[in-house]
mmCIF file of C-alpha atoms in Angstrom:
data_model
loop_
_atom_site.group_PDB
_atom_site.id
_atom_site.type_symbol
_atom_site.label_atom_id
_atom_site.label_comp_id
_atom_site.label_asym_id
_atom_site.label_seq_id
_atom_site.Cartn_x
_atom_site.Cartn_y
_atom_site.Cartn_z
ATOM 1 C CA UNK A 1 -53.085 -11.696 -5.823
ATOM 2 C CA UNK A 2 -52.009 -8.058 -5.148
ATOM 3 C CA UNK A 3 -51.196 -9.045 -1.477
ATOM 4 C CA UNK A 4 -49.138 -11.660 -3.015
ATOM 5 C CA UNK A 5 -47.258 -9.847 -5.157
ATOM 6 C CA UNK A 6 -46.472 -6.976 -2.660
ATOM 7 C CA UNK A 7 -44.782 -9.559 -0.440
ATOM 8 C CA UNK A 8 -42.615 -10.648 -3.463
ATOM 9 C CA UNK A 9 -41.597 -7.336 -3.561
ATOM 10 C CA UNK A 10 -41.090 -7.163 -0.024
ATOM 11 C CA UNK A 11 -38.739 -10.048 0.400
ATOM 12 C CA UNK A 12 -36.480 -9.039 -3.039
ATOM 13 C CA UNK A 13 -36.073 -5.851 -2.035
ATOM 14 C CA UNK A 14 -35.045 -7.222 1.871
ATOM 15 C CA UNK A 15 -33.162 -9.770 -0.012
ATOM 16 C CA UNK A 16 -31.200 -7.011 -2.393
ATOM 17 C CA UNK A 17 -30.441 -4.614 0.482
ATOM 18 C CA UNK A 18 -29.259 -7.386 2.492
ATOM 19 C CA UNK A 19 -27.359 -8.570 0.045
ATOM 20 C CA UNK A 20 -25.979 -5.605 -0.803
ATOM 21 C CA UNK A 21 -25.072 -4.911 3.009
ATOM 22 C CA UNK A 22 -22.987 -8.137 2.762
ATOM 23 C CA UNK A 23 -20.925 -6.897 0.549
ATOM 24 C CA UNK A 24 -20.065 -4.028 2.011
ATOM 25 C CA UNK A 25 -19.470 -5.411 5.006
ATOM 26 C CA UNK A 26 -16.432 -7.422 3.346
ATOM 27 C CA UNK A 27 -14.481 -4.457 3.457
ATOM 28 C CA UNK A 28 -12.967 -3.316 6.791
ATOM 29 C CA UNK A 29 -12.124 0.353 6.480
ATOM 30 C CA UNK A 30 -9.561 1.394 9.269
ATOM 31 C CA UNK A 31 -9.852 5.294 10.623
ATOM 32 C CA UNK A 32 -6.181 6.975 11.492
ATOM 33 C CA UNK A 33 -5.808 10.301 12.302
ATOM 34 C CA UNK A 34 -2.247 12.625 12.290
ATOM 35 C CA UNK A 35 -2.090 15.985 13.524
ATOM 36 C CA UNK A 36 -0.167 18.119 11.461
ATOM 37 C CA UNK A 37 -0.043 21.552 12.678
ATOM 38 C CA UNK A 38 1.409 23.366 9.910
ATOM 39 C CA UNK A 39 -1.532 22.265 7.092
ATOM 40 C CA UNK A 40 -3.900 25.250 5.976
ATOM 41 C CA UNK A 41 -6.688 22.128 5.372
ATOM 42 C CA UNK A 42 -7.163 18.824 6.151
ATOM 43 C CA UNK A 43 -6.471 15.340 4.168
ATOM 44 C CA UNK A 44 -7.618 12.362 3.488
ATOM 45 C CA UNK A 45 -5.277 9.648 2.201
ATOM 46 C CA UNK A 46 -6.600 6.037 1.377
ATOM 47 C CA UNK A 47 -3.761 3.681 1.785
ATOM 48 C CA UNK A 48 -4.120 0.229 -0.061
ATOM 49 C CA UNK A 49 -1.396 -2.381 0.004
ATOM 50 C CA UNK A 50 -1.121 -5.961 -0.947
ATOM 51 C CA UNK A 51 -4.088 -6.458 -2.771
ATOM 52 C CA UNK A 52 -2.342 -8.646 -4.999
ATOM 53 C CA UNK A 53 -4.056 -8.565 -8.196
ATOM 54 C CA UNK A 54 -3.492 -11.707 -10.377
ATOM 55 C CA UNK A 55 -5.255 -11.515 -13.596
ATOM 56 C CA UNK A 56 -3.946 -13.024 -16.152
ATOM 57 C CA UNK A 57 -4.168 -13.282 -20.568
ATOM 58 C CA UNK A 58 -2.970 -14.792 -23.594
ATOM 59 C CA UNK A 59 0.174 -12.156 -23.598
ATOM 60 C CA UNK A 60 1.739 -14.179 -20.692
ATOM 61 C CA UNK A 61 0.315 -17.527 -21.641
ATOM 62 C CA UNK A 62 3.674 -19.078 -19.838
ATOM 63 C CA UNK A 63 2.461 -17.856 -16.448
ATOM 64 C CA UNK A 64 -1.181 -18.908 -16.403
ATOM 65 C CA UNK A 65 -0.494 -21.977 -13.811
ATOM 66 C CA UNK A 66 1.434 -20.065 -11.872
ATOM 67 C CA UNK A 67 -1.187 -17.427 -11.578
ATOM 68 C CA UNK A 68 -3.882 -19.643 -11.332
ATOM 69 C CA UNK A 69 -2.443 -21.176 -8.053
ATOM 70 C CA UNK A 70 -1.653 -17.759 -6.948
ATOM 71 C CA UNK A 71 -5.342 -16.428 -7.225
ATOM 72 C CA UNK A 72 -6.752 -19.059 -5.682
ATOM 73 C CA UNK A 73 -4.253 -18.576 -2.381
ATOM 74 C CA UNK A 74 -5.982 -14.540 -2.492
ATOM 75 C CA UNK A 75 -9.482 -15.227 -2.349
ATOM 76 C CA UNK A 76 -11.552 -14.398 0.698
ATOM 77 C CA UNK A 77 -15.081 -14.724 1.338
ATOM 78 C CA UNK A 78 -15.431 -15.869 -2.088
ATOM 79 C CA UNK A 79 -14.203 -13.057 -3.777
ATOM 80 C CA UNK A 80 -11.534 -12.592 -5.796
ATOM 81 C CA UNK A 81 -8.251 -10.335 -5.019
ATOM 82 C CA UNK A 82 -9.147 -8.051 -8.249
ATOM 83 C CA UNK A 83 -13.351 -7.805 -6.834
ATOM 84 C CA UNK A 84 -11.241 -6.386 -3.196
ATOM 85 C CA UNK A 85 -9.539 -3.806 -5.119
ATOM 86 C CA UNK A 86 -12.334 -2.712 -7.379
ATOM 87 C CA UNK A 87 -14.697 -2.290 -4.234
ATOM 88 C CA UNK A 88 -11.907 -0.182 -1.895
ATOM 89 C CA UNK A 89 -11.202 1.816 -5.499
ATOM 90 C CA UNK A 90 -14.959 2.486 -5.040
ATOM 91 C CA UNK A 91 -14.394 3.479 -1.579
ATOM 92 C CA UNK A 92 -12.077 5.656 -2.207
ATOM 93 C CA UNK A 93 -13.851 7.629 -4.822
ATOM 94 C CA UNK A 94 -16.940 7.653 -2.605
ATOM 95 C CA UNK A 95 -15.129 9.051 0.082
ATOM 96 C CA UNK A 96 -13.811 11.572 -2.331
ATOM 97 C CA UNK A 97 -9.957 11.055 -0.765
ATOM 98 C CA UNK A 98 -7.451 13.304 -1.898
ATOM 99 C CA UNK A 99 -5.401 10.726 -2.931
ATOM 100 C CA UNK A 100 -5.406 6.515 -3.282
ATOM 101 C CA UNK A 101 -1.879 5.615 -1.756
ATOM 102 C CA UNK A 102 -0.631 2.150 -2.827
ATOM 103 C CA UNK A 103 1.933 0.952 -0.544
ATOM 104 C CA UNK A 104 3.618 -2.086 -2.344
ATOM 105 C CA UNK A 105 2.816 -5.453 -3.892
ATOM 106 C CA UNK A 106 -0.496 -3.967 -6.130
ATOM 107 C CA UNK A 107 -0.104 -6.737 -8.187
ATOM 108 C CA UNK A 108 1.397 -9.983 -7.580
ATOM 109 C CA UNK A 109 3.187 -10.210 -11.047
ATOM 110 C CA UNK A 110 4.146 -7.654 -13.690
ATOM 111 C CA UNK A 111 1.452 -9.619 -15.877
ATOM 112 C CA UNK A 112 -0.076 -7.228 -18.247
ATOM 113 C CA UNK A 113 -3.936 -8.255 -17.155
ATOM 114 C CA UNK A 114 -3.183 -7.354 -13.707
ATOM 115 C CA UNK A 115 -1.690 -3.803 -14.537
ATOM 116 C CA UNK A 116 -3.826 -2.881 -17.180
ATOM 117 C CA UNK A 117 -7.239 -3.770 -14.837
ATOM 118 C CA UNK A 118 -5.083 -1.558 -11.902
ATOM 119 C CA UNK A 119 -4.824 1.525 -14.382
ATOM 120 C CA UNK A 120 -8.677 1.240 -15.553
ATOM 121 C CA UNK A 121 -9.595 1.034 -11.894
ATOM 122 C CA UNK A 122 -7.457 3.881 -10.904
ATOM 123 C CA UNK A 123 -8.271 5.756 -13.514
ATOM 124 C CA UNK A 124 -12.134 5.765 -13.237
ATOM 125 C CA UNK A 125 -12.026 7.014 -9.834
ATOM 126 C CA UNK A 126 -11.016 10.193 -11.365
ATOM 127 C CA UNK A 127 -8.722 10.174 -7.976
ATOM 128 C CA UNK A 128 -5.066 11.323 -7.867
ATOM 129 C CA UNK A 129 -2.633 8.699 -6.561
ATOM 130 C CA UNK A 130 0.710 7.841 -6.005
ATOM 131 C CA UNK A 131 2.464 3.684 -6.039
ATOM 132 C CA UNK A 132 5.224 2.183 -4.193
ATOM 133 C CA UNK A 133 6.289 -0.900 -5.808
ATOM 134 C CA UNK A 134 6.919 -3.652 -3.130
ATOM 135 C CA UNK A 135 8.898 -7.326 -3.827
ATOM 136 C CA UNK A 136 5.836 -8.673 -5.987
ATOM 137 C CA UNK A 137 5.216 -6.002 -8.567
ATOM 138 C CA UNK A 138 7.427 -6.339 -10.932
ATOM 139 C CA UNK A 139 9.008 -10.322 -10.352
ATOM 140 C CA UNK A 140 7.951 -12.415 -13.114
ATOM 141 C CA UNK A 141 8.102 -15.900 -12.733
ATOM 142 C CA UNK A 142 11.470 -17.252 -11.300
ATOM 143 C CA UNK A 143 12.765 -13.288 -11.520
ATOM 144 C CA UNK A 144 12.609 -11.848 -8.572
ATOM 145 C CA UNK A 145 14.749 -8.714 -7.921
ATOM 146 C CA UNK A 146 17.001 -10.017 -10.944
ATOM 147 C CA UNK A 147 18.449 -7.735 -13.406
ATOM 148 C CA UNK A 148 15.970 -8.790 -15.920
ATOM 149 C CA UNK A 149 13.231 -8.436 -13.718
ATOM 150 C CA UNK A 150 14.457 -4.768 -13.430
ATOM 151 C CA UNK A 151 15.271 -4.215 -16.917
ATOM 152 C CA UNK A 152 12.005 -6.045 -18.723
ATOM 153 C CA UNK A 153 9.293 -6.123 -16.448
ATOM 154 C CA UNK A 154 9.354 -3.232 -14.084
ATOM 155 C CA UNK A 155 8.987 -0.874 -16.790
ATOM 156 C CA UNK A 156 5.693 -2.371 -17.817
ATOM 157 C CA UNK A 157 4.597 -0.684 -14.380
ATOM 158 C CA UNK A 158 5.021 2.874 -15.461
ATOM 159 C CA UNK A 159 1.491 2.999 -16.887
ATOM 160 C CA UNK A 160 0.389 3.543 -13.418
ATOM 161 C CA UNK A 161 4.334 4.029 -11.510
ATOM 162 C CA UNK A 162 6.758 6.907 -11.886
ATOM 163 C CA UNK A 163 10.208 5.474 -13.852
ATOM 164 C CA UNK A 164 12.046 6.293 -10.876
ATOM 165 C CA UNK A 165 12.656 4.395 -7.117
ATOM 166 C CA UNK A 166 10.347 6.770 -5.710
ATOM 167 C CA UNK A 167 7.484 9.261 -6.812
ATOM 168 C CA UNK A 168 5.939 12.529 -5.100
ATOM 169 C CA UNK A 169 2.963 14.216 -4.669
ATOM 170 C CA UNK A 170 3.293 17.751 -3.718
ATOM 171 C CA UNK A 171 0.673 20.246 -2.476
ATOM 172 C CA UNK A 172 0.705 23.717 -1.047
ATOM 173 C CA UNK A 173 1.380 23.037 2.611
ATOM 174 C CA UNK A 174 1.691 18.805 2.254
ATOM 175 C CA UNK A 175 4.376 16.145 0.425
ATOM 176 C CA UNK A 176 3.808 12.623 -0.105
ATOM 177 C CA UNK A 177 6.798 10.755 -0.761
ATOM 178 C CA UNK A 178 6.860 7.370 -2.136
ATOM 179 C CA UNK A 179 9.287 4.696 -1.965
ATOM 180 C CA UNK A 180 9.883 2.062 -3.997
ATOM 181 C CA UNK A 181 10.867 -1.752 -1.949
ATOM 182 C CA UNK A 182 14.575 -2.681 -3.571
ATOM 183 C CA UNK A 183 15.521 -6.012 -1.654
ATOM 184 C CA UNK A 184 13.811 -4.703 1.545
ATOM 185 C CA UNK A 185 16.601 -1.650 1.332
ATOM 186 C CA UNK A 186 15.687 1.763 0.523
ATOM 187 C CA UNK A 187 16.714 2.451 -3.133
ATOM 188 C CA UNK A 188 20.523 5.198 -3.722
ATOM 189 C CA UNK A 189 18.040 7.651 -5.885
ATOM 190 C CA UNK A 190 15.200 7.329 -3.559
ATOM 191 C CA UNK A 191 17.759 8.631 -0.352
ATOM 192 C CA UNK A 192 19.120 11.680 -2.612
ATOM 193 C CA UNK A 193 16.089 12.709 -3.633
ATOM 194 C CA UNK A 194 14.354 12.647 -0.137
ATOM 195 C CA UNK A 195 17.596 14.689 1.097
ATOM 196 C CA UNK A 196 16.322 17.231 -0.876
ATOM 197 C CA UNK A 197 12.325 16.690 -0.287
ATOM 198 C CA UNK A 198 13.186 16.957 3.310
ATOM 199 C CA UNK A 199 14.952 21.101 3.066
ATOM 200 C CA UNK A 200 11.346 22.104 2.111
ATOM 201 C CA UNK A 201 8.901 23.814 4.459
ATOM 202 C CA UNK A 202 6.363 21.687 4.254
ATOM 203 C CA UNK A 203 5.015 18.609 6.170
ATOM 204 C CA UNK A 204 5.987 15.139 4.733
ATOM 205 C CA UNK A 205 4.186 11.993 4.825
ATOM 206 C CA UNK A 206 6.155 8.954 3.477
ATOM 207 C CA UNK A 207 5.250 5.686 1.556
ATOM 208 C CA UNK A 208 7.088 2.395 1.598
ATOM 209 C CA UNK A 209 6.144 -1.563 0.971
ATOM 210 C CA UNK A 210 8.170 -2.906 3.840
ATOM 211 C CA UNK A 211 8.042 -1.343 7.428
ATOM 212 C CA UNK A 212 10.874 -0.059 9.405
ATOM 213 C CA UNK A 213 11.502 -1.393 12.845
ATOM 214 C CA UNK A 214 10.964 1.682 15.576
ATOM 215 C CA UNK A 215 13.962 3.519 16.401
ATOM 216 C CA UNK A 216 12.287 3.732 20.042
ATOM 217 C CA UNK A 217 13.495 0.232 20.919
ATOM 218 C CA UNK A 218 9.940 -0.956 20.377
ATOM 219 C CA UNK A 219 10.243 -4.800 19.112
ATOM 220 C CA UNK A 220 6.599 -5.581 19.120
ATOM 221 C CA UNK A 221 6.556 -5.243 15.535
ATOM 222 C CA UNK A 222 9.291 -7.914 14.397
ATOM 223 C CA UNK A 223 8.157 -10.131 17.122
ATOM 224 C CA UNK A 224 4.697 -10.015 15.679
ATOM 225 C CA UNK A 225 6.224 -10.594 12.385
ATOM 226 C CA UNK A 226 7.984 -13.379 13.310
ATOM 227 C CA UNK A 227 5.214 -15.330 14.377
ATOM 228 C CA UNK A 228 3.322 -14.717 11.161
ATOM 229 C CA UNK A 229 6.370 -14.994 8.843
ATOM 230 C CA UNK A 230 8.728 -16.880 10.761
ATOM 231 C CA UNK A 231 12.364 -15.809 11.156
ATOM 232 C CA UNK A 232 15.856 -15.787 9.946
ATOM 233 C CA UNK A 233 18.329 -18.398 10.844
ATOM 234 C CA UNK A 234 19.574 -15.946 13.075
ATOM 235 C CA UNK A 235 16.525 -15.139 15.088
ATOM 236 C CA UNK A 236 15.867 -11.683 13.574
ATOM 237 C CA UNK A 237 12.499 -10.756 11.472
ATOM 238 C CA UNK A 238 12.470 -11.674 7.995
ATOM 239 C CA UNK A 239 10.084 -8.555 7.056
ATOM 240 C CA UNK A 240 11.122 -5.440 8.552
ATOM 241 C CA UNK A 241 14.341 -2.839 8.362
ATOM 242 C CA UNK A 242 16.108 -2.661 10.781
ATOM 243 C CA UNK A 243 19.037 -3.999 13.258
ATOM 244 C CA UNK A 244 16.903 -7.151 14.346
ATOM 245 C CA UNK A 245 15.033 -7.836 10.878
ATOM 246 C CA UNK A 246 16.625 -7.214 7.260
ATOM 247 C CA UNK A 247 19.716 -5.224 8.334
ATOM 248 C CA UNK A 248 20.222 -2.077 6.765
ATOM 249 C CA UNK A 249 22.849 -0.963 4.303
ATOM 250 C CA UNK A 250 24.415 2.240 4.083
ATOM 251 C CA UNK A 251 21.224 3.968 2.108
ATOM 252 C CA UNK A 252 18.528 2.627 4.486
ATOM 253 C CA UNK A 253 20.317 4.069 7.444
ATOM 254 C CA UNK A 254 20.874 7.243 5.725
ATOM 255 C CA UNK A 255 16.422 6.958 4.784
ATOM 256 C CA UNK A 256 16.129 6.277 8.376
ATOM 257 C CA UNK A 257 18.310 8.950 10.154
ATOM 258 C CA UNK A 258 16.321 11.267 7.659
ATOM 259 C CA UNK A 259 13.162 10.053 8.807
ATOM 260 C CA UNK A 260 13.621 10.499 12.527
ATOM 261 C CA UNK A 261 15.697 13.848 12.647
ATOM 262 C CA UNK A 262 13.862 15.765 10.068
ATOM 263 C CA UNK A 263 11.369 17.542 11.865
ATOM 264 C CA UNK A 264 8.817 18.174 8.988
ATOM 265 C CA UNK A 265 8.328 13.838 8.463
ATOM 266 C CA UNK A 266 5.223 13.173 10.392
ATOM 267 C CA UNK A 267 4.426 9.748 9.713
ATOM 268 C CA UNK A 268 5.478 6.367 7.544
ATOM 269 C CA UNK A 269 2.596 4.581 5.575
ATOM 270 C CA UNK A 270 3.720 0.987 4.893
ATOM 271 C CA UNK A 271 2.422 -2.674 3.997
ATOM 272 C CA UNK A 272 4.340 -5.694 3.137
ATOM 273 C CA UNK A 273 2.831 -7.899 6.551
ATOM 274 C CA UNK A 274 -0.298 -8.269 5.579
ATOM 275 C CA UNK A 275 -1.553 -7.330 9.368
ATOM 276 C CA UNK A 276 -2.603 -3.501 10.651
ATOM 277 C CA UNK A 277 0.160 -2.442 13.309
ATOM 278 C CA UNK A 278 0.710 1.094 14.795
ATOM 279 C CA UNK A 279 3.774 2.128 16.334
ATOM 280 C CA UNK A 280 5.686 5.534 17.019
ATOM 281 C CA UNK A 281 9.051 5.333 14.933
ATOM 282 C CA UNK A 282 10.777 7.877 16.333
ATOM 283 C CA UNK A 283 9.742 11.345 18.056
ATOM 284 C CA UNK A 284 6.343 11.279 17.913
ATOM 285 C CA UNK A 285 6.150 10.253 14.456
ATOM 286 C CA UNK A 286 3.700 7.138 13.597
ATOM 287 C CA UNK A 287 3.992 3.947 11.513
ATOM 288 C CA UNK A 288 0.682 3.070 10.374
ATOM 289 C CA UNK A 289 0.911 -0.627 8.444
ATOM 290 C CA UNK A 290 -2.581 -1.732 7.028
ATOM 291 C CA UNK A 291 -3.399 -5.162 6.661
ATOM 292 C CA UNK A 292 -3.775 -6.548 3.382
ATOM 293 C CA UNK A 293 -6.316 -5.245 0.503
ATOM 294 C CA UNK A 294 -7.013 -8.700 -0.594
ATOM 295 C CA UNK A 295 -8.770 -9.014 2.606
ATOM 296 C CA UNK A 296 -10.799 -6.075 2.091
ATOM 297 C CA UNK A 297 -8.801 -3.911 4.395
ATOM 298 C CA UNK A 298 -7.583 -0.143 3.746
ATOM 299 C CA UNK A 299 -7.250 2.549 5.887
ATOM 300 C CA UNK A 300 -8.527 5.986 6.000
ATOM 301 C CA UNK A 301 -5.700 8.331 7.387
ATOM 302 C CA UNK A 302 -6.825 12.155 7.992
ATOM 303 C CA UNK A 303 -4.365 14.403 7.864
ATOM 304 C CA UNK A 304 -5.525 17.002 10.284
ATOM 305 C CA UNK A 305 -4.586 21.095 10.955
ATOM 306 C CA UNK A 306 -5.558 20.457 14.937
ATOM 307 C CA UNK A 307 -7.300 18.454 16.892
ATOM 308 C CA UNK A 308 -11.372 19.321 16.934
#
């Protein structure tokens, strides 16, 4: 009987750490690496975007289909878009990052559910963080970048999103700057603000939902983008800035000639394409785009002094 019951044991416990291994291995944790010269310490930033949390209650009973059909069109291996973020929120913390970067499209609606689960997430990670809203966060229903969209719902973000088109994180050596997605154009306050960001001596590290296309030339990106997303009636990507995606308007080429000249920008952080990519933008200075959280995928990106 003892024999018996040993090998009960024996095959639960195989079963639970099995089990348990399964689970983990539903997230795919990407390793990046910058080198940053003029940092006194090394980072760790966990970038999460598109995780595209759709929970939804009884205070926006009128979009309950909508969301339904929604989550259904974000689950993976049998979890659930909200489960994905959860877990990489877990990740984070266990990692003990320095900061959870959120790099557009959070949650897939400005539903309350969704925002207040982000915020009780976020906040028992006991982890800093900093949120750039990308072209899902704040639409509700059939408003999408409308006035009222901007003027009702986007506000119900700030629980967890600075008021403004853009938010910072600064440290003693290190500034992240976030910026918000505004019709896949960079946001007036967002430029004037990183005018100003960009006079300090310290290295920068910048946020946005929707990538740029390279400055180098380099189309790889849009071309991959156009055969996930498709592309405009005029053959350009439908998903990038730039002068062969979403063409820029006078404040997105002022962001972007700030972004390649300024020498203390060292990288771009961005989502939006729900697929990892790596490029150099401009001078040395990477894009890193992770793939989307609803899949389980984040990525680690160390900010190093030098190069061990």
């Amino acid at each position: 009987m003892r024999g018996k019951l040993t090998l009960l044991l024996v095959c639960a416990m195989s079963f639970l750490l099995t089990g348990c291994r399964k689970e983990e291995n539903l997230l795919n944790i990407r390793e990046e690496e910058i080198i940053i010269p003029t940092l006194e310490r090394d980072y760790e930033l966990f970038f999460i975007a598109d995780s595209h949390v759709t929970l939804c209650d009884k205070k926006d009973s009128e979009l309950i289909e909508k969301n339904n059909a929604r989550k259904e069109s974000f689950i993976r291996n049998g979890k659930s878009s909200d489960w994905y973020f959860k877990e990489l929120v877990k990740e984070a913390k266990n990692r003990k990052s320095d900061l959870i970067v959120m790099g557009g499209d959070i949650v897939d609606s400005a539903m309350y559910a969704s925002i207040d689960f982000v915020k009780k997430q976020l906040d028992s990670s006991g982890l800093d963080y900093i949120y750039a809203s990308g072209n899902h966060d704040f639409e509700y229903g059939d408003e999408y970048f409308s006035s009222l969209a901007y003027e009702k719902y986007r506000p119900r973000l700030e629980v967890i999103h600075s008021p403004k088109f853009y938010d910072i994180k600064e440290y003693d050596d290190l500034i992240i700057f976030s910026v918000d997605d505004e019709a896949n154009q960079i946001p007036k306050e967002a430029v004037e603000a990183f005018a100003e960001i960009v006079k300090k001596d310290k290295a920068i590290i910048v946020v946005t939902h929707v990538p740029f296309e390279p400055l180098t030339g380099d189309l790889a990106l849009n071309e991959l983008c156009k055969e996930t997303w498709g592309e405009s009636s005029d053959g350009k990507s439908r998903v990038t800035m730039g002068f062969n995606g979403c063409y820029p308007n006078s404040n997105t080429l002022d962001f972007a000639e700030l972004l390649a000249y300024s020498k203390n920008v060292y990288g771009i952080l961005a989502g939006h394409v729900h697929f990892y990519h790596k490029d150099i933008f401009y001078d040395n200075k990477y894009q890193i785009i992770t793939a989307a959280a609803f899949e389980g995928q984040a990525i680690s990106v160390r900010l190093k002094s030098s190069r061990d």
